[in-house]
mmCIF file of C-alpha atoms in Angstrom:
data_model
loop_
_atom_site.group_PDB
_atom_site.id
_atom_site.type_symbol
_atom_site.label_atom_id
_atom_site.label_comp_id
_atom_site.label_asym_id
_atom_site.label_seq_id
_atom_site.Cartn_x
_atom_site.Cartn_y
_atom_site.Cartn_z
ATOM 1 C CA MET A 248 -5.207 2.081 -2.438
ATOM 2 C CA SER A 249 -8.412 2.694 -4.359
ATOM 3 C CA GLU A 250 -11.125 5.007 -3.062
ATOM 4 C CA GLY A 251 -13.366 1.924 -3.029
ATOM 5 C CA VAL A 252 -12.215 1.154 0.514
ATOM 6 C CA GLU A 253 -13.432 4.529 1.801
ATOM 7 C CA TRP A 254 -16.734 4.069 -0.074
ATOM 8 C CA ALA A 255 -17.242 0.533 1.202
ATOM 9 C CA VAL A 256 -16.602 1.410 4.853
ATOM 10 C CA HIS A 257 -18.929 4.425 4.713
ATOM 11 C CA CYS A 258 -21.661 2.323 3.070
ATOM 12 C CA CYS A 259 -21.370 -0.291 5.844
ATOM 13 C CA LEU A 260 -21.673 2.454 8.473
ATOM 14 C CA THR A 261 -24.679 3.877 6.642
ATOM 15 C CA LEU A 262 -26.410 0.485 6.497
ATOM 16 C CA ALA A 263 -25.803 0.097 10.239
ATOM 17 C CA TRP A 264 -27.051 3.625 10.987
ATOM 18 C CA LEU A 265 -30.189 3.081 8.921
ATOM 19 C CA ASP A 266 -30.786 -0.336 10.500
ATOM 20 C CA GLU A 267 -33.484 -1.066 7.933
ATOM 21 C CA ASP A 268 -35.287 -4.329 7.341
ATOM 22 C CA ARG A 269 -35.433 -3.638 3.605
ATOM 23 C CA PRO A 270 -32.292 -3.753 1.461
ATOM 24 C CA VAL A 271 -30.978 -0.313 0.510
ATOM 25 C CA PRO A 272 -30.598 0.230 -3.262
ATOM 26 C CA THR A 273 -27.246 1.174 -4.757
ATOM 27 C CA ALA A 274 -28.822 4.334 -6.166
ATOM 28 C CA ARG A 275 -29.664 5.583 -2.648
ATOM 29 C CA LEU A 276 -26.265 4.706 -1.223
ATOM 30 C CA ALA A 277 -24.573 6.367 -4.198
ATOM 31 C CA ALA A 278 -26.759 9.490 -3.888
ATOM 32 C CA SER A 279 -26.116 9.808 -0.165
ATOM 33 C CA TYR A 280 -22.392 10.233 -0.884
ATOM 34 C CA GLU A 281 -22.635 11.604 -4.458
ATOM 35 C CA LEU A 282 -20.796 8.591 -5.855
ATOM 36 C CA PRO A 283 -21.088 7.083 -9.366
ATOM 37 C CA PRO A 284 -23.739 4.325 -8.924
ATOM 38 C CA ALA A 285 -22.281 1.800 -11.388
ATOM 39 C CA TYR A 286 -18.790 1.982 -9.933
ATOM 40 C CA LEU A 287 -20.082 1.890 -6.360
ATOM 41 C CA ASN A 288 -22.167 -1.152 -7.278
ATOM 42 C CA LYS A 289 -18.994 -2.909 -8.408
ATOM 43 C CA GLN A 290 -17.441 -2.342 -4.971
ATOM 44 C CA LEU A 291 -20.611 -3.447 -3.173
ATOM 45 C CA GLN A 292 -20.707 -6.651 -5.235
ATOM 46 C CA ALA A 293 -17.130 -7.336 -4.148
ATOM 47 C CA MET A 294 -18.295 -6.895 -0.551
ATOM 48 C CA VAL A 295 -21.065 -9.444 -1.219
ATOM 49 C CA ARG A 296 -18.552 -11.950 -2.597
ATOM 50 C CA ALA A 297 -16.529 -11.454 0.603
ATOM 51 C CA GLY A 298 -19.615 -12.212 2.721
ATOM 52 C CA ILE A 299 -19.680 -8.737 4.282
ATOM 53 C CA LEU A 300 -22.857 -7.568 2.527
ATOM 54 C CA ALA A 301 -25.855 -9.498 1.269
ATOM 55 C CA SER A 302 -27.649 -8.427 -1.880
ATOM 56 C CA THR A 303 -31.241 -8.840 -2.968
ATOM 57 C CA PRO A 304 -31.856 -8.633 -6.721
ATOM 58 C CA GLY A 305 -34.797 -6.924 -8.410
ATOM 59 C CA VAL A 306 -36.381 -3.485 -8.471
ATOM 60 C CA LYS A 307 -36.897 -3.490 -4.724
ATOM 61 C CA GLY A 308 -33.473 -5.027 -4.230
ATOM 62 C CA GLY A 309 -30.327 -3.629 -2.723
ATOM 63 C CA PHE A 310 -27.772 -4.268 -0.027
ATOM 64 C CA ARG A 311 -27.777 -5.104 3.632
ATOM 65 C CA LEU A 312 -25.069 -6.035 6.119
ATOM 66 C CA ALA A 313 -24.475 -9.790 6.090
ATOM 67 C CA ARG A 314 -23.111 -9.648 9.621
ATOM 68 C CA PRO A 315 -22.919 -7.059 12.412
ATOM 69 C CA LEU A 316 -20.218 -4.359 12.361
ATOM 70 C CA GLU A 317 -18.541 -6.090 15.315
ATOM 71 C CA LYS A 318 -17.765 -9.013 12.996
ATOM 72 C CA ILE A 319 -16.306 -6.914 10.155
ATOM 73 C CA THR A 320 -12.694 -5.755 10.417
ATOM 74 C CA LEU A 321 -10.988 -3.138 8.277
ATOM 75 C CA MET A 322 -8.820 -6.003 6.997
ATOM 76 C CA ASP A 323 -11.975 -7.756 5.745
ATOM 77 C CA VAL A 324 -12.995 -4.654 3.782
ATOM 78 C CA VAL A 325 -9.510 -3.970 2.374
ATOM 79 C CA THR A 326 -9.190 -7.596 1.262
ATOM 80 C CA ALA A 327 -12.673 -7.534 -0.287
ATOM 81 C CA ILE A 328 -11.956 -4.376 -2.281
ATOM 82 C CA GLU A 329 -8.224 -4.577 -2.987
ATOM 83 C CA GLY A 330 -7.795 -8.345 -3.139
ATOM 84 C CA PRO A 331 -5.546 -10.509 -0.981
ATOM 85 C CA ASP A 332 -2.228 -9.705 -2.716
ATOM 86 C CA GLU A 333 0.549 -8.089 -0.724
ATOM 87 C CA ALA A 334 1.474 -4.530 -1.656
ATOM 88 C CA PHE A 335 5.139 -5.461 -2.017
ATOM 89 C CA GLN A 336 5.558 -7.989 -4.804
ATOM 90 C CA CYS A 337 9.007 -9.605 -4.893
ATOM 91 C CA THR A 338 10.098 -10.281 -8.477
ATOM 92 C CA GLU A 339 13.196 -12.226 -7.383
ATOM 93 C CA ILE A 340 15.684 -10.009 -9.183
ATOM 94 C CA ARG A 341 18.340 -11.537 -6.909
ATOM 95 C CA GLN A 342 18.205 -14.613 -9.141
ATOM 96 C CA ARG A 343 18.880 -12.670 -12.346
ATOM 97 C CA GLY A 344 22.083 -11.342 -13.889
ATOM 98 C CA ALA A 345 24.907 -11.817 -11.406
ATOM 99 C CA GLY A 346 22.659 -14.150 -9.440
ATOM 100 C CA VAL A 347 22.202 -16.545 -12.362
ATOM 101 C CA GLU A 348 25.750 -17.785 -11.927
ATOM 102 C CA SER A 349 25.490 -18.615 -8.269
ATOM 103 C CA PRO A 350 22.665 -21.070 -7.850
ATOM 104 C CA ALA A 351 24.061 -22.003 -4.438
ATOM 105 C CA ARG A 352 23.535 -18.441 -3.223
ATOM 106 C CA GLY A 353 20.708 -19.523 -1.017
ATOM 107 C CA PHE A 354 17.623 -18.935 -3.121
ATOM 108 C CA ARG A 355 15.798 -21.625 -1.196
ATOM 109 C CA VAL A 356 15.314 -19.214 1.708
ATOM 110 C CA PRO A 357 13.084 -16.211 0.975
ATOM 111 C CA CYS A 358 14.761 -13.034 -0.225
ATOM 112 C CA ALA A 359 15.875 -10.923 2.766
ATOM 113 C CA VAL A 360 14.335 -7.830 1.163
ATOM 114 C CA THR A 361 10.973 -9.563 0.811
ATOM 115 C CA THR A 362 11.121 -10.874 4.363
ATOM 116 C CA ALA A 363 11.776 -7.383 5.721
ATOM 117 C CA MET A 364 9.037 -5.783 3.624
ATOM 118 C CA ARG A 365 6.607 -8.548 4.572
ATOM 119 C CA LYS A 366 7.301 -7.946 8.258
ATOM 120 C CA ALA A 367 6.087 -4.354 7.847
ATOM 121 C CA GLU A 368 3.101 -5.428 5.798
ATOM 122 C CA MET A 369 2.112 -7.908 8.504
ATOM 123 C CA ALA A 370 2.165 -5.059 11.047
ATOM 124 C CA TRP A 371 -0.239 -3.147 8.770
ATOM 125 C CA ARG A 372 -2.511 -6.149 8.358
ATOM 126 C CA ARG A 373 -2.536 -6.850 12.089
ATOM 127 C CA ALA A 374 -3.522 -3.226 12.780
ATOM 128 C CA LEU A 375 -6.317 -3.452 10.176
ATOM 129 C CA ALA A 376 -7.540 -6.768 11.594
ATOM 130 C CA ALA A 377 -7.534 -5.323 15.123
ATOM 131 C CA GLN A 378 -10.115 -2.670 14.215
ATOM 132 C CA THR A 379 -13.750 -3.566 13.548
ATOM 133 C CA LEU A 380 -16.273 -1.348 11.813
ATOM 134 C CA ALA A 381 -18.039 -1.189 15.189
ATOM 135 C CA ASP A 382 -14.918 0.591 16.517
ATOM 136 C CA VAL A 383 -15.037 2.989 13.562
ATOM 137 C CA ARG A 384 -18.747 3.630 14.106
ATOM 138 C CA ALA A 385 -18.175 4.257 17.820
ATOM 139 C CA ALA A 386 -15.508 6.858 16.966
ATOM 140 C CA ALA A 387 -17.780 8.503 14.392
ATOM 141 C CA ASP A 388 -20.699 8.570 16.851
ATOM 142 C CA ARG A 389 -18.436 10.110 19.480
ATOM 143 C CA HIS A 390 -17.212 12.875 17.174
ATOM 144 C CA ALA A 391 -20.547 13.522 15.493
ATOM 145 C CA PRO A 392 -23.379 12.172 17.654
ATOM 146 C CA GLN A 393 -26.006 13.473 15.227
ATOM 147 C CA ALA A 394 -24.514 11.826 12.126
ATOM 148 C CA GLY A 395 -26.690 8.710 12.251
ATOM 149 C CA GLU A 396 -29.895 10.661 12.936
ATOM 150 C CA SER A 397 -29.089 13.146 10.193
ATOM 151 C CA LEU A 398 -28.523 10.311 7.726
ATOM 152 C CA ARG A 399 -31.757 8.575 8.720
ATOM 153 C CA ARG A 400 -33.653 11.836 8.124
ATOM 154 C CA TRP A 401 -32.065 12.193 4.699
ATOM 155 C CA TYR A 402 -33.020 8.638 3.760
ATOM 156 C CA ALA A 403 -36.547 8.941 5.182
ATOM 157 C CA ARG A 404 -37.179 12.088 3.161
ATOM 158 C CA GLY A 405 -35.992 10.918 -0.230
ATOM 159 C CA SER A 406 -37.776 8.254 -2.188
ATOM 160 C CA SER A 407 -35.613 7.890 -5.246
ATOM 161 C CA SER A 408 -35.012 11.607 -5.651
ATOM 162 C CA SER A 409 -31.537 12.899 -6.284
ATOM 163 C CA PRO A 410 -29.571 14.320 -3.354
ATOM 164 C CA PRO A 411 -29.856 17.983 -2.425
ATOM 165 C CA SER A 412 -27.344 19.779 -4.596
ATOM 166 C CA SER A 413 -26.047 22.812 -2.801
ATOM 167 C CA PRO A 414 -22.405 23.128 -3.861
ATOM 168 C CA SER A 415 -22.542 26.837 -3.051
ATOM 169 C CA SER A 416 -23.098 26.191 0.654
ATOM 170 C CA PRO A 417 -19.887 24.551 1.819
ATOM 171 C CA SER A 418 -20.065 22.529 5.000
ATOM 172 C CA SER A 419 -17.579 23.207 7.759
ATOM 173 C CA ALA A 420 -14.137 21.909 6.837
ATOM 174 C CA MET B 503 3.897 -0.705 -4.624
ATOM 175 C CA SER B 504 6.224 -0.386 -7.603
ATOM 176 C CA GLU B 505 9.055 -2.835 -8.217
ATOM 177 C CA GLY B 506 11.374 0.166 -7.838
ATOM 178 C CA VAL B 507 11.546 -0.474 -4.096
ATOM 179 C CA GLU B 508 12.900 -3.994 -4.615
ATOM 180 C CA TRP B 509 15.400 -2.683 -7.179
ATOM 181 C CA ALA B 510 16.543 0.176 -4.983
ATOM 182 C CA VAL B 511 17.110 -1.988 -1.904
ATOM 183 C CA HIS B 512 19.052 -4.587 -3.904
ATOM 184 C CA CYS B 513 21.205 -1.865 -5.489
ATOM 185 C CA CYS B 514 22.040 -0.461 -2.045
ATOM 186 C CA LEU B 515 23.020 -3.935 -0.852
ATOM 187 C CA THR B 516 25.143 -4.388 -3.990
ATOM 188 C CA LEU B 517 26.940 -1.073 -3.464
ATOM 189 C CA ALA B 518 27.665 -2.094 0.130
ATOM 190 C CA TRP B 519 28.871 -5.559 -0.911
ATOM 191 C CA LEU B 520 31.142 -4.115 -3.579
ATOM 192 C CA ASP B 521 32.445 -1.476 -1.176
ATOM 193 C CA GLU B 522 34.180 0.327 -4.064
ATOM 194 C CA ASP B 523 35.883 3.691 -3.991
ATOM 195 C CA ARG B 524 34.696 4.392 -7.527
ATOM 196 C CA PRO B 525 31.031 5.055 -8.291
ATOM 197 C CA VAL B 526 29.244 2.117 -9.923
ATOM 198 C CA PRO B 527 27.588 2.966 -13.270
ATOM 199 C CA THR B 528 23.855 2.404 -13.776
ATOM 200 C CA ALA B 529 24.663 0.078 -16.680
ATOM 201 C CA ARG B 530 26.553 -2.293 -14.372
ATOM 202 C CA LEU B 531 23.919 -2.221 -11.655
ATOM 203 C CA ALA B 532 21.216 -2.806 -14.262
ATOM 204 C CA ALA B 533 23.149 -5.672 -15.863
ATOM 205 C CA SER B 534 23.786 -7.350 -12.531
ATOM 206 C CA TYR B 535 20.031 -7.732 -12.051
ATOM 207 C CA GLU B 536 18.964 -7.698 -15.728
ATOM 208 C CA LEU B 537 16.955 -4.517 -15.241
ATOM 209 C CA PRO B 538 16.130 -1.823 -17.828
ATOM 210 C CA PRO B 539 18.958 0.748 -17.345
ATOM 211 C CA ALA B 540 16.922 3.893 -18.081
ATOM 212 C CA TYR B 541 14.123 2.977 -15.708
ATOM 213 C CA LEU B 542 16.552 1.843 -13.018
ATOM 214 C CA ASN B 543 18.400 5.134 -13.409
ATOM 215 C CA LYS B 544 15.165 6.977 -12.674
ATOM 216 C CA GLN B 545 14.825 5.103 -9.383
ATOM 217 C CA LEU B 546 18.468 5.691 -8.481
ATOM 218 C CA GLN B 547 18.087 9.414 -9.144
ATOM 219 C CA ALA B 548 15.128 9.425 -6.744
ATOM 220 C CA MET B 549 17.418 7.792 -4.186
ATOM 221 C CA VAL B 550 19.963 10.583 -4.773
ATOM 222 C CA ARG B 551 17.313 13.244 -4.207
ATOM 223 C CA ALA B 552 16.460 11.511 -0.927
ATOM 224 C CA GLY B 553 20.103 11.644 0.159
ATOM 225 C CA ILE B 554 20.470 7.854 0.224
ATOM 226 C CA LEU B 555 22.774 7.607 -2.792
ATOM 227 C CA ALA B 556 25.308 10.055 -4.200
ATOM 228 C CA SER B 557 25.856 10.307 -7.936
ATOM 229 C CA THR B 558 28.891 11.308 -9.957
ATOM 230 C CA PRO B 559 28.176 12.510 -13.497
ATOM 231 C CA GLY B 560 30.265 11.718 -16.571
ATOM 232 C CA VAL B 561 31.501 8.639 -18.409
ATOM 233 C CA LYS B 562 33.251 7.327 -15.307
ATOM 234 C CA GLY B 563 30.324 8.361 -13.182
ATOM 235 C CA GLY B 564 27.770 6.319 -11.313
ATOM 236 C CA PHE B 565 26.316 5.777 -7.882
ATOM 237 C CA ARG B 566 27.616 5.247 -4.407
ATOM 238 C CA LEU B 567 25.971 5.033 -0.986
ATOM 239 C CA ALA B 568 25.655 8.493 0.544
ATOM 240 C CA ARG B 569 25.559 7.003 4.024
ATOM 241 C CA PRO B 570 26.149 3.588 5.574
ATOM 242 C CA LEU B 571 23.433 0.908 5.476
ATOM 243 C CA GLU B 572 22.963 1.348 9.239
ATOM 244 C CA LYS B 573 21.645 4.844 8.532
ATOM 245 C CA ILE B 574 19.174 3.831 5.811
ATOM 246 C CA THR B 575 15.808 2.411 6.839
ATOM 247 C CA LEU B 576 13.295 0.635 4.617
ATOM 248 C CA MET B 577 11.017 3.612 5.276
ATOM 249 C CA ASP B 578 13.669 5.911 3.739
ATOM 250 C CA VAL B 579 13.755 3.800 0.572
ATOM 251 C CA VAL B 580 9.972 3.431 0.286
ATOM 252 C CA THR B 581 9.528 7.194 0.734
ATOM 253 C CA ALA B 582 12.281 7.925 -1.814
ATOM 254 C CA ILE B 583 10.715 5.661 -4.444
ATOM 255 C CA GLU B 584 6.987 5.860 -3.726
ATOM 256 C CA GLY B 585 6.774 9.389 -2.348
ATOM 257 C CA PRO B 586 5.544 10.476 1.080
ATOM 258 C CA ASP B 587 1.801 10.148 0.393
ATOM 259 C CA GLU B 588 -0.241 7.740 2.469
ATOM 260 C CA ALA B 589 -1.669 4.703 0.693
ATOM 261 C CA PHE B 590 -5.170 5.465 1.954
ATOM 262 C CA GLN B 591 -6.338 8.803 0.607
ATOM 263 C CA CYS B 592 -9.500 10.105 2.269
ATOM 264 C CA THR B 593 -11.687 11.956 -0.244
ATOM 265 C CA GLU B 594 -14.094 13.184 2.457
ATOM 266 C CA ILE B 595 -17.193 11.603 0.950
ATOM 267 C CA ARG B 596 -18.802 12.025 4.376
ATOM 268 C CA GLN B 597 -19.235 15.706 3.499
ATOM 269 C CA ARG B 598 -21.078 15.013 0.244
ATOM 270 C CA GLY B 599 -24.684 14.127 -0.495
ATOM 271 C CA ALA B 600 -26.471 13.499 2.785
ATOM 272 C CA GLY B 601 -23.531 15.107 4.584
ATOM 273 C CA VAL B 602 -23.903 18.404 2.750
ATOM 274 C CA GLU B 603 -26.992 19.186 4.774
ATOM 275 C CA SER B 604 -25.449 18.657 8.163
ATOM 276 C CA PRO B 605 -22.503 21.002 8.469
ATOM 277 C CA ALA B 606 -22.595 20.550 12.239
ATOM 278 C CA ARG B 607 -21.938 16.824 11.853
ATOM 279 C CA GLY B 608 -18.469 17.219 13.199
ATOM 280 C CA PHE B 609 -16.330 17.621 10.104
ATOM 281 C CA ARG B 610 -13.769 19.540 12.089
ATOM 282 C CA VAL B 611 -12.509 16.280 13.575
ATOM 283 C CA PRO B 612 -10.881 13.877 11.115
ATOM 284 C CA CYS B 613 -13.077 11.229 9.499
ATOM 285 C CA ALA B 614 -13.263 8.119 11.712
ATOM 286 C CA VAL B 615 -12.561 5.920 8.690
ATOM 287 C CA THR B 616 -9.416 7.871 7.869
ATOM 288 C CA THR B 617 -8.255 7.806 11.478
ATOM 289 C CA ALA B 618 -8.641 4.031 11.615
ATOM 290 C CA MET B 619 -6.888 3.469 8.283
ATOM 291 C CA ARG B 620 -4.105 5.850 9.290
ATOM 292 C CA LYS B 621 -3.556 3.907 12.510
ATOM 293 C CA ALA B 622 -2.782 0.801 10.451
ATOM 294 C CA GLU B 623 -0.590 2.737 8.045
ATOM 295 C CA MET B 624 1.402 4.119 10.963
ATOM 296 C CA ALA B 625 2.034 0.552 12.157
ATOM 297 C CA TRP B 626 3.386 -0.253 8.677
ATOM 298 C CA ARG B 627 5.572 2.853 8.638
ATOM 299 C CA ARG B 628 6.910 2.153 12.121
ATOM 300 C CA ALA B 629 7.837 -1.404 11.080
ATOM 301 C CA LEU B 630 9.601 -0.070 7.957
ATOM 302 C CA ALA B 631 11.429 2.582 9.973
ATOM 303 C CA ALA B 632 12.538 -0.025 12.517
ATOM 304 C CA GLN B 633 14.472 -1.999 9.902
ATOM 305 C CA THR B 634 17.707 -0.680 8.417
ATOM 306 C CA LEU B 635 19.352 -1.952 5.248
ATOM 307 C CA ALA B 636 22.140 -3.198 7.530
ATOM 308 C CA ASP B 637 19.562 -5.531 9.099
ATOM 309 C CA VAL B 638 18.502 -6.703 5.632
ATOM 310 C CA ARG B 639 22.122 -7.245 4.608
ATOM 311 C CA ALA B 640 22.815 -9.194 7.805
ATOM 312 C CA ALA B 641 19.863 -11.488 7.035
ATOM 313 C CA ALA B 642 21.017 -11.928 3.431
ATOM 314 C CA ASP B 643 24.594 -12.688 4.557
ATOM 315 C CA ARG B 644 23.260 -15.201 7.060
ATOM 316 C CA HIS B 645 21.186 -17.034 4.477
ATOM 317 C CA ALA B 646 23.699 -16.804 1.645
ATOM 318 C CA PRO B 647 27.165 -16.122 3.057
ATOM 319 C CA GLN B 648 28.715 -16.287 -0.420
ATOM 320 C CA ALA B 649 26.365 -13.741 -2.004
ATOM 321 C CA GLY B 650 28.674 -10.742 -1.542
ATOM 322 C CA GLU B 651 31.771 -12.591 -2.737
ATOM 323 C CA SER B 652 29.916 -13.980 -5.733
ATOM 324 C CA LEU B 653 28.717 -10.493 -6.658
ATOM 325 C CA ARG B 654 32.213 -9.018 -6.284
ATOM 326 C CA ARG B 655 33.596 -11.710 -8.624
ATOM 327 C CA TRP B 656 30.907 -10.923 -11.193
ATOM 328 C CA TYR B 657 31.702 -7.203 -11.036
ATOM 329 C CA ALA B 658 35.487 -7.768 -11.117
ATOM 330 C CA ARG B 659 35.212 -9.920 -14.241
ATOM 331 C CA GLY B 660 32.995 -7.696 -16.340
ATOM 332 C CA SER B 661 34.168 -4.362 -17.598
ATOM 333 C CA SER B 662 31.092 -3.072 -19.343
ATOM 334 C CA SER B 663 30.148 -6.390 -20.869
ATOM 335 C CA SER B 664 26.605 -7.613 -20.683
ATOM 336 C CA PRO B 665 25.737 -10.172 -18.033
ATOM 337 C CA PRO B 666 26.121 -13.878 -18.722
ATOM 338 C CA SER B 667 22.921 -14.947 -20.390
ATOM 339 C CA SER B 668 22.142 -18.507 -19.492
ATOM 340 C CA PRO B 669 18.373 -18.658 -19.310
ATOM 341 C CA SER B 670 18.548 -22.400 -19.999
ATOM 342 C CA SER B 671 20.364 -23.091 -16.728
ATOM 343 C CA PRO B 672 17.826 -22.204 -14.077
ATOM 344 C CA SER B 673 19.128 -21.399 -10.634
ATOM 345 C CA SER B 674 17.703 -23.199 -7.654
ATOM 346 C CA ALA B 675 14.233 -21.920 -6.852
#
């Protein structure tokens, strides 16, 4: 899975924490996590196409949540970023080689391997769909109650300045 | 997910259907599904390292199941082929940029995003671990009772000949 999913979820949490009326520019979101702006923008645009974010064009433009965190599941984000395809792609090798000769082998029913793999994938999708970003935010707020406030301070301070670069002062692991 | 998982599961089913005393060469397994022998061999070697298959070197060598299908889960095969890493890899972007300044933010507890994604991945892994290749074979035998017999005939006929190539006679979809 691409790192875009992690980026996209964190950006949604940030937009909720900031709770701004104005759209937040890609450059600010990218700076707040030290991410490459152009590549992050690509992920955010995918989130717009999925109806999770709304974008405003122009110099004062940026992104905003299109709906509340309660209405966004992890499945929504994964589908927006990774696409709807299943991880396991059956290529029907059962129908090749030895299988070519036995057309009556039962190819009308789905491959048993695919069915079994799909069963597991459905369990994954159900677990993703059962968790909203509001659940994720609640867990984050529980573990780090000051995270939202700290982020708001960071955003309030910066205009379009670059993020504080202090690689020599590692944060607690 | 790579197609190696599909190949590996089908090869295990084939070895069980054939139920041979002699090891089955890669070339035969590859021909029976029209797969590239060298690349298939790479997957089968991974299955040997995982203790799912046993290999015999030499001109009469090949592969055999190291344990019965009842003792091989889909999780075993996926781990053998894809490795043990989780699909979602947290890169801890929460600690960068705005996060750098707030070391007390609670980085000692795992990232809430990671925890949520991991929960879904565990559901997937549990569903894979709950299904053995014996279950998959039982489903395949139910849907296509003649599959094993048909495969045995194909193997009995060929020595090391290439598979029948009849691309113009499509099997039932």
